[in-house]
Amino acid sequence: MRAAAERIAPVVVRTPLVPMGEVWVKPESLQRVGSFKIRGAYNAAVSLARADGVVTHSSGNHGQALAYAAKLLGVPCVVVVPEGTPRVKAEAIVGHGAELVVVPREQRVQAAEKLAAERGMMMVPPYDHPAVIAGQGTIGLEIVADLPDVEVVLVPVSGGGLASGIASAVKALRPDAKVVGVEPELAADARESLRAGRVVAWEPARTFRTIADGLRADLSELTFAHLRERLDDVVTVSEDEIRAAMGHLARSARLVAEPSGATAAAAYLAGRAPAGRTVIVLSGGNVDPELFRSVI
């Protein structure tokens, strides 16, 4: 993770801790691509990219980040997204010069793998790779550096790359701190997996009910192993609580959050976080303007 921090430093914004009442917010929405995904995507792309280019599947933010990284590295990029991907994310992917491929939501992984094989491109997964996890873990390094006595870190959970990286970094540097994952009630596969002791996948028909479009992925065996070892708990939040948190972040911290990015704040505001000196990870701010207007 320290090596990743050095590698990504020229590209990544070292986001501050922004006070919001009695807690601090880590606003990864301030990254150039609007989310934390640039950390893992750039770290992996630098390590894995080759002249033939890179391909990935994404709900939007990872695809945008990889497209941006590929543009900086001068290699082609193809991003496979599911039908219904927010337009603000799809347009950003194309804006960074990547080829956008839209497929039915249950086919995105297979479609990306097929494209990678057919074109000889390198697959850069959104979370299921050590280089991606290491890049996301740099957030944890920064949190402990800026708030050495942190006691609680709240982090959204989707495929688990972000939570795996942050939990690994925080637990290595401050073992007594609690790292708690947060999921929507309508996409709570990580909580079910950890309680079952194995990866439990939810069908897209279930996870696509949530407004938090970036939190619909299942854990991989790699991220599950990290979370089982290092995450203290997973809590869930409702759709109304996510919307309320988006508005609260805008009004109280002057920060724009997409639904996925607001879930950790939603857990805190709903009283589901442990007591202690708390950092809330705001993972992204690529929100549809109409939706944002509706919540503020």
mmCIF file of C-alpha atoms in Angstrom:
data_model
loop_
_atom_site.group_PDB
_atom_site.id
_atom_site.type_symbol
_atom_site.label_atom_id
_atom_site.label_comp_id
_atom_site.label_asym_id
_atom_site.label_seq_id
_atom_site.Cartn_x
_atom_site.Cartn_y
_atom_site.Cartn_z
ATOM 1 C CA MET A 1 0.000 0.000 0.000
ATOM 2 C CA ARG A 2 2.845 2.417 0.706
ATOM 3 C CA ALA A 3 4.322 1.549 -2.687
ATOM 4 C CA ALA A 4 0.916 2.131 -4.246
ATOM 5 C CA ALA A 5 0.683 5.513 -2.518
ATOM 6 C CA GLU A 6 3.957 6.595 -4.119
ATOM 7 C CA ARG A 7 2.902 5.229 -7.505
ATOM 8 C CA ILE A 8 -0.435 7.038 -7.624
ATOM 9 C CA ALA A 9 0.676 10.292 -5.971
ATOM 10 C CA PRO A 10 1.085 12.252 -9.256
ATOM 11 C CA VAL A 11 -2.501 11.455 -10.272
ATOM 12 C CA VAL A 12 -4.543 11.207 -7.071
ATOM 13 C CA VAL A 13 -5.834 14.058 -4.911
ATOM 14 C CA ARG A 14 -4.856 13.612 -1.274
ATOM 15 C CA THR A 15 -8.308 14.335 0.058
ATOM 16 C CA PRO A 16 -8.647 16.093 3.437
ATOM 17 C CA LEU A 17 -10.744 15.159 6.438
ATOM 18 C CA VAL A 18 -13.702 17.527 6.421
ATOM 19 C CA PRO A 19 -15.446 18.135 9.765
ATOM 20 C CA MET A 20 -19.180 17.482 9.884
ATOM 21 C CA GLY A 21 -20.449 18.032 13.391
ATOM 22 C CA GLU A 22 -18.566 15.641 15.656
ATOM 23 C CA VAL A 23 -17.241 13.412 12.854
ATOM 24 C CA TRP A 24 -14.926 13.765 9.887
ATOM 25 C CA VAL A 25 -15.717 12.995 6.244
ATOM 26 C CA LYS A 26 -13.095 11.667 3.812
ATOM 27 C CA PRO A 27 -14.468 13.125 0.533
ATOM 28 C CA GLU A 28 -13.221 10.942 -2.310
ATOM 29 C CA SER A 29 -15.815 12.758 -4.405
ATOM 30 C CA LEU A 30 -13.098 15.399 -4.838
ATOM 31 C CA GLN A 31 -10.954 13.110 -6.995
ATOM 32 C CA ARG A 32 -10.564 14.154 -10.638
ATOM 33 C CA VAL A 33 -12.938 11.365 -11.667
ATOM 34 C CA GLY A 34 -15.341 11.987 -8.805
ATOM 35 C CA SER A 35 -14.652 8.833 -6.797
ATOM 36 C CA PHE A 36 -12.055 6.771 -4.946
ATOM 37 C CA LYS A 37 -11.817 4.380 -7.896
ATOM 38 C CA ILE A 38 -8.904 6.262 -9.465
ATOM 39 C CA ARG A 39 -6.630 4.968 -6.709
ATOM 40 C CA GLY A 40 -7.046 1.287 -7.448
ATOM 41 C CA ALA A 41 -7.596 1.705 -11.188
ATOM 42 C CA TYR A 42 -4.414 3.714 -11.739
ATOM 43 C CA ASN A 43 -2.316 1.510 -9.470
ATOM 44 C CA ALA A 44 -3.505 -1.585 -11.318
ATOM 45 C CA ALA A 45 -3.234 -0.017 -14.765
ATOM 46 C CA VAL A 46 0.360 1.036 -14.193
ATOM 47 C CA SER A 47 1.162 -2.479 -12.995
ATOM 48 C CA LEU A 48 -0.862 -4.438 -15.560
ATOM 49 C CA ALA A 49 -1.418 -2.309 -18.657
ATOM 50 C CA ARG A 50 0.160 -3.228 -21.961
ATOM 51 C CA ALA A 51 0.126 -1.655 -25.398
ATOM 52 C CA ASP A 52 -2.976 -3.576 -26.500
ATOM 53 C CA GLY A 53 -4.941 -1.778 -23.804
ATOM 54 C CA VAL A 54 -7.219 -2.531 -20.865
ATOM 55 C CA VAL A 55 -10.801 -3.664 -20.449
ATOM 56 C CA THR A 56 -13.103 -3.801 -17.455
ATOM 57 C CA HIS A 57 -16.691 -4.186 -16.330
ATOM 58 C CA SER A 58 -18.141 -1.508 -14.100
ATOM 59 C CA SER A 59 -21.246 0.110 -12.695
ATOM 60 C CA GLY A 60 -19.668 3.395 -13.784
ATOM 61 C CA ASN A 61 -17.070 4.806 -11.409
ATOM 62 C CA HIS A 62 -14.355 2.182 -11.917
ATOM 63 C CA GLY A 63 -14.880 2.395 -15.664
ATOM 64 C CA GLN A 64 -14.494 6.152 -15.573
ATOM 65 C CA ALA A 65 -11.355 5.858 -13.451
ATOM 66 C CA LEU A 66 -9.781 3.222 -15.682
ATOM 67 C CA ALA A 67 -10.631 5.253 -18.785
ATOM 68 C CA TYR A 68 -8.864 8.238 -17.237
ATOM 69 C CA ALA A 69 -5.852 6.121 -16.240
ATOM 70 C CA ALA A 70 -5.641 4.592 -19.718
ATOM 71 C CA LYS A 71 -5.730 8.046 -21.276
ATOM 72 C CA LEU A 72 -2.805 9.141 -19.102
ATOM 73 C CA LEU A 73 -0.890 5.967 -20.007
ATOM 74 C CA GLY A 74 -1.702 6.250 -23.702
ATOM 75 C CA VAL A 75 -3.384 2.851 -24.076
ATOM 76 C CA PRO A 76 -6.846 1.894 -25.399
ATOM 77 C CA CYS A 77 -9.633 1.172 -22.940
ATOM 78 C CA VAL A 78 -12.959 -0.653 -23.224
ATOM 79 C CA VAL A 79 -15.561 -0.427 -20.454
ATOM 80 C CA VAL A 80 -18.540 -2.765 -20.221
ATOM 81 C CA VAL A 81 -21.468 -1.353 -18.235
ATOM 82 C CA PRO A 82 -24.933 -2.707 -17.444
ATOM 83 C CA GLU A 83 -28.101 -1.291 -18.918
ATOM 84 C CA GLY A 84 -29.389 1.484 -16.681
ATOM 85 C CA THR A 85 -25.961 2.902 -15.795
ATOM 86 C CA PRO A 86 -26.454 6.568 -14.818
ATOM 87 C CA ARG A 87 -25.906 8.822 -17.822
ATOM 88 C CA VAL A 88 -23.497 11.059 -15.907
ATOM 89 C CA LYS A 89 -21.166 8.067 -15.466
ATOM 90 C CA ALA A 90 -21.536 6.710 -18.998
ATOM 91 C CA GLU A 91 -20.834 10.112 -20.523
ATOM 92 C CA ALA A 92 -17.744 10.542 -18.369
ATOM 93 C CA ILE A 93 -16.359 7.171 -19.532
ATOM 94 C CA VAL A 94 -16.746 8.181 -23.169
ATOM 95 C CA GLY A 95 -15.405 11.637 -22.377
ATOM 96 C CA HIS A 96 -12.110 10.126 -21.279
ATOM 97 C CA GLY A 97 -11.758 8.384 -24.631
ATOM 98 C CA ALA A 98 -12.851 4.849 -23.739
ATOM 99 C CA GLU A 99 -15.105 2.617 -25.786
ATOM 100 C CA LEU A 100 -18.388 2.034 -23.950
ATOM 101 C CA VAL A 101 -20.184 -1.300 -24.323
ATOM 102 C CA VAL A 102 -23.670 -1.584 -22.787
ATOM 103 C CA VAL A 103 -25.008 -5.070 -22.021
ATOM 104 C CA PRO A 104 -27.802 -6.625 -19.932
ATOM 105 C CA ARG A 105 -26.888 -6.320 -16.266
ATOM 106 C CA GLU A 106 -26.313 -10.047 -15.725
ATOM 107 C CA GLN A 107 -23.870 -10.253 -18.676
ATOM 108 C CA ARG A 108 -21.326 -7.552 -17.925
ATOM 109 C CA VAL A 109 -18.610 -9.759 -16.413
ATOM 110 C CA GLN A 110 -18.781 -12.378 -19.150
ATOM 111 C CA ALA A 111 -18.888 -9.710 -21.864
ATOM 112 C CA ALA A 112 -15.781 -8.004 -20.493
ATOM 113 C CA GLU A 113 -13.878 -11.273 -20.245
ATOM 114 C CA LYS A 114 -14.844 -12.159 -23.818
ATOM 115 C CA LEU A 115 -13.680 -8.786 -25.132
ATOM 116 C CA ALA A 116 -10.381 -9.066 -23.270
ATOM 117 C CA ALA A 117 -9.728 -12.485 -24.817
ATOM 118 C CA GLU A 118 -10.791 -11.474 -28.333
ATOM 119 C CA ARG A 119 -8.749 -8.274 -28.431
ATOM 120 C CA GLY A 120 -5.766 -9.400 -26.393
ATOM 121 C CA MET A 121 -6.383 -6.670 -23.813
ATOM 122 C CA MET A 122 -5.615 -6.815 -20.109
ATOM 123 C CA MET A 123 -8.548 -7.211 -17.733
ATOM 124 C CA VAL A 124 -8.448 -4.741 -14.835
ATOM 125 C CA PRO A 125 -11.261 -5.848 -12.501
ATOM 126 C CA PRO A 126 -13.093 -3.291 -10.362
ATOM 127 C CA TYR A 127 -12.128 -4.919 -7.056
ATOM 128 C CA ASP A 128 -10.937 -8.523 -7.413
ATOM 129 C CA HIS A 129 -7.174 -7.879 -7.663
ATOM 130 C CA PRO A 130 -4.413 -7.178 -5.096
ATOM 131 C CA ALA A 131 -3.242 -4.060 -7.000
ATOM 132 C CA VAL A 132 -6.752 -2.614 -6.914
ATOM 133 C CA ILE A 133 -7.142 -3.359 -3.206
ATOM 134 C CA ALA A 134 -3.728 -1.844 -2.464
ATOM 135 C CA GLY A 135 -4.659 1.338 -4.312
ATOM 136 C CA GLN A 136 -7.917 1.701 -2.393
ATOM 137 C CA GLY A 137 -6.046 1.003 0.844
ATOM 138 C CA THR A 138 -4.128 4.262 0.469
ATOM 139 C CA ILE A 139 -7.272 5.948 1.801
ATOM 140 C CA GLY A 140 -6.729 4.116 5.085
ATOM 141 C CA LEU A 141 -3.102 5.247 5.207
ATOM 142 C CA GLU A 142 -4.221 8.855 4.817
ATOM 143 C CA ILE A 143 -6.967 8.580 7.432
ATOM 144 C CA VAL A 144 -4.579 7.328 10.114
ATOM 145 C CA ALA A 145 -1.914 9.863 9.123
ATOM 146 C CA ASP A 146 -4.384 12.754 9.441
ATOM 147 C CA LEU A 147 -6.253 11.444 12.515
ATOM 148 C CA PRO A 148 -3.859 9.127 14.401
ATOM 149 C CA ASP A 149 -6.359 8.544 17.225
ATOM 150 C CA VAL A 150 -9.231 7.516 14.923
ATOM 151 C CA GLU A 151 -11.509 4.990 16.616
ATOM 152 C CA VAL A 152 -14.155 4.190 13.990
ATOM 153 C CA VAL A 153 -14.039 4.160 10.183
ATOM 154 C CA LEU A 154 -17.273 3.722 8.223
ATOM 155 C CA VAL A 155 -16.875 2.554 4.629
ATOM 156 C CA PRO A 156 -19.319 1.522 1.891
ATOM 157 C CA VAL A 157 -19.199 -2.110 0.723
ATOM 158 C CA SER A 158 -19.920 -3.370 -2.781
ATOM 159 C CA GLY A 159 -17.479 -5.832 -4.314
ATOM 160 C CA GLY A 160 -15.326 -5.243 -1.264
ATOM 161 C CA GLY A 161 -12.150 -3.741 -2.730
ATOM 162 C CA LEU A 162 -12.505 -0.423 -0.927
ATOM 163 C CA ALA A 163 -13.405 -1.968 2.425
ATOM 164 C CA SER A 164 -10.653 -4.594 2.055
ATOM 165 C CA GLY A 165 -7.989 -1.985 1.421
ATOM 166 C CA ILE A 166 -9.088 0.469 4.093
ATOM 167 C CA ALA A 167 -9.586 -2.219 6.748
ATOM 168 C CA SER A 168 -6.162 -3.689 5.987
ATOM 169 C CA ALA A 169 -4.433 -0.319 6.283
ATOM 170 C CA VAL A 170 -6.283 0.862 9.391
ATOM 171 C CA LYS A 171 -5.899 -2.435 11.256
ATOM 172 C CA ALA A 172 -2.168 -2.546 10.455
ATOM 173 C CA LEU A 173 -1.582 0.973 11.762
ATOM 174 C CA ARG A 174 -4.228 1.221 14.493
ATOM 175 C CA PRO A 175 -5.350 -2.295 15.492
ATOM 176 C CA ASP A 176 -7.831 -1.085 18.117
ATOM 177 C CA ALA A 177 -9.828 1.015 15.671
ATOM 178 C CA LYS A 178 -13.097 -0.431 14.381
ATOM 179 C CA VAL A 179 -13.761 -0.597 10.653
ATOM 180 C CA VAL A 180 -17.440 -1.050 9.826
ATOM 181 C CA GLY A 181 -18.839 -1.716 6.372
ATOM 182 C CA VAL A 182 -22.143 -0.234 5.229
ATOM 183 C CA GLU A 183 -24.527 -1.642 2.613
ATOM 184 C CA PRO A 184 -28.018 -0.817 1.381
ATOM 185 C CA GLU A 185 -30.682 -3.108 2.814
ATOM 186 C CA LEU A 186 -31.561 -3.978 -0.793
ATOM 187 C CA ALA A 187 -28.017 -5.147 -1.613
ATOM 188 C CA ALA A 188 -26.823 -6.656 1.662
ATOM 189 C CA ASP A 189 -24.936 -9.631 0.234
ATOM 190 C CA ALA A 190 -21.710 -8.853 2.133
ATOM 191 C CA ARG A 191 -23.462 -8.936 5.496
ATOM 192 C CA GLU A 192 -25.140 -12.220 4.568
ATOM 193 C CA SER A 193 -21.829 -13.637 3.314
ATOM 194 C CA LEU A 194 -19.947 -12.796 6.490
ATOM 195 C CA ARG A 195 -22.696 -14.292 8.647
ATOM 196 C CA ALA A 196 -22.792 -17.437 6.506
ATOM 197 C CA GLY A 197 -19.018 -17.831 6.442
ATOM 198 C CA ARG A 198 -18.946 -18.020 2.637
ATOM 199 C CA VAL A 199 -19.615 -15.802 -0.356
ATOM 200 C CA VAL A 200 -23.351 -15.489 -0.943
ATOM 201 C CA ALA A 201 -24.241 -13.936 -4.283
ATOM 202 C CA TRP A 202 -27.411 -11.929 -4.799
ATOM 203 C CA GLU A 203 -29.091 -11.949 -8.191
ATOM 204 C CA PRO A 204 -29.027 -8.640 -10.126
ATOM 205 C CA ALA A 205 -32.818 -8.549 -9.898
ATOM 206 C CA ARG A 206 -32.394 -8.092 -6.120
ATOM 207 C CA THR A 207 -29.437 -5.713 -5.980
ATOM 208 C CA PHE A 208 -30.669 -3.464 -8.792
ATOM 209 C CA ARG A 209 -33.572 -2.375 -6.587
ATOM 210 C CA THR A 210 -31.317 -0.014 -4.639
ATOM 211 C CA ILE A 211 -30.693 3.571 -5.603
ATOM 212 C CA ALA A 212 -27.018 3.008 -4.715
ATOM 213 C CA ASP A 213 -25.979 1.823 -8.191
ATOM 214 C CA GLY A 214 -22.311 1.538 -7.200
ATOM 215 C CA LEU A 215 -23.027 -0.993 -4.422
ATOM 216 C CA ARG A 216 -24.674 -3.789 -6.381
ATOM 217 C CA ALA A 217 -21.673 -6.094 -6.892
ATOM 218 C CA ASP A 218 -21.023 -9.333 -5.022
ATOM 219 C CA LEU A 219 -17.892 -10.047 -3.009
ATOM 220 C CA SER A 220 -15.110 -12.104 -4.581
ATOM 221 C CA GLU A 221 -13.277 -14.842 -2.716
ATOM 222 C CA LEU A 222 -10.321 -12.460 -2.386
ATOM 223 C CA THR A 223 -12.281 -9.563 -0.898
ATOM 224 C CA PHE A 224 -14.343 -11.895 1.273
ATOM 225 C CA ALA A 225 -11.123 -13.228 2.821
ATOM 226 C CA HIS A 226 -9.991 -9.684 3.608
ATOM 227 C CA LEU A 227 -13.307 -8.629 5.110
ATOM 228 C CA ARG A 228 -13.738 -11.790 7.173
ATOM 229 C CA GLU A 229 -10.313 -11.213 8.702
ATOM 230 C CA ARG A 230 -10.336 -7.431 9.181
ATOM 231 C CA LEU A 231 -13.822 -5.936 9.126
ATOM 232 C CA ASP A 232 -15.499 -5.540 12.528
ATOM 233 C CA ASP A 233 -19.095 -5.467 11.305
ATOM 234 C CA VAL A 234 -21.427 -4.704 8.416
ATOM 235 C CA VAL A 235 -24.561 -2.622 8.942
ATOM 236 C CA THR A 236 -27.310 -1.726 6.488
ATOM 237 C CA VAL A 237 -29.260 1.397 5.610
ATOM 238 C CA SER A 238 -32.590 2.018 3.906
ATOM 239 C CA GLU A 239 -33.202 3.875 0.669
ATOM 240 C CA ASP A 240 -34.772 6.798 2.550
ATOM 241 C CA GLU A 241 -31.766 6.961 4.872
ATOM 242 C CA ILE A 242 -29.418 7.113 1.886
ATOM 243 C CA ARG A 243 -31.391 9.981 0.360
ATOM 244 C CA ALA A 244 -31.456 11.838 3.669
ATOM 245 C CA ALA A 245 -27.703 11.416 4.047
ATOM 246 C CA MET A 246 -27.091 12.875 0.576
ATOM 247 C CA GLY A 247 -29.001 15.976 1.593
ATOM 248 C CA HIS A 248 -27.283 16.183 4.968
ATOM 249 C CA LEU A 249 -23.813 15.991 3.419
ATOM 250 C CA ALA A 250 -24.717 18.776 1.008
ATOM 251 C CA ARG A 251 -26.156 21.065 3.658
ATOM 252 C CA SER A 252 -23.837 20.333 6.592
ATOM 253 C CA ALA A 253 -20.488 19.637 4.907
ATOM 254 C CA ARG A 254 -21.016 21.271 1.491
ATOM 255 C CA LEU A 255 -20.180 17.949 -0.165
ATOM 256 C CA VAL A 256 -21.859 16.290 -3.138
ATOM 257 C CA ALA A 257 -22.441 12.555 -2.698
ATOM 258 C CA GLU A 258 -23.970 10.007 -5.029
ATOM 259 C CA PRO A 259 -26.191 7.428 -3.302
ATOM 260 C CA SER A 260 -23.379 4.882 -2.966
ATOM 261 C CA GLY A 261 -21.078 7.546 -1.574
ATOM 262 C CA ALA A 262 -23.602 8.575 1.075
ATOM 263 C CA THR A 263 -24.228 5.154 2.620
ATOM 264 C CA ALA A 264 -21.542 5.414 5.294
ATOM 265 C CA ALA A 265 -22.914 8.787 6.375
ATOM 266 C CA ALA A 266 -26.400 7.271 6.381
ATOM 267 C CA ALA A 267 -25.310 4.636 8.883
ATOM 268 C CA TYR A 268 -23.858 7.266 11.197
ATOM 269 C CA LEU A 269 -26.892 9.531 10.972
ATOM 270 C CA ALA A 270 -29.199 6.556 11.631
ATOM 271 C CA GLY A 271 -27.307 5.678 14.812
ATOM 272 C CA ARG A 272 -25.881 2.381 13.549
ATOM 273 C CA ALA A 273 -22.200 3.196 14.050
ATOM 274 C CA PRO A 274 -20.083 2.389 17.120
ATOM 275 C CA ALA A 275 -19.244 5.273 19.425
ATOM 276 C CA GLY A 276 -15.862 6.936 19.054
ATOM 277 C CA ARG A 277 -13.787 9.357 17.015
ATOM 278 C CA THR A 278 -15.261 8.635 13.592
ATOM 279 C CA VAL A 279 -14.250 9.035 9.946
ATOM 280 C CA ILE A 280 -16.913 8.554 7.276
ATOM 281 C CA VAL A 281 -15.687 7.577 3.813
ATOM 282 C CA LEU A 282 -17.642 9.429 1.123
ATOM 283 C CA SER A 283 -16.692 7.205 -1.778
ATOM 284 C CA GLY A 284 -18.043 9.170 -4.743
ATOM 285 C CA GLY A 285 -20.004 12.151 -5.989
ATOM 286 C CA ASN A 286 -21.000 11.218 -9.545
ATOM 287 C CA VAL A 287 -24.691 11.775 -9.043
ATOM 288 C CA ASP A 288 -27.422 12.432 -11.576
ATOM 289 C CA PRO A 289 -28.317 16.160 -11.313
ATOM 290 C CA GLU A 290 -32.055 15.510 -11.157
ATOM 291 C CA LEU A 291 -31.620 13.030 -8.332
ATOM 292 C CA PHE A 292 -29.361 15.415 -6.452
ATOM 293 C CA ARG A 293 -31.913 18.212 -6.741
ATOM 294 C CA SER A 294 -34.598 15.911 -5.370
ATOM 295 C CA VAL A 295 -32.646 15.101 -2.192
ATOM 296 C CA ILE A 296 -31.579 18.624 -1.289
#
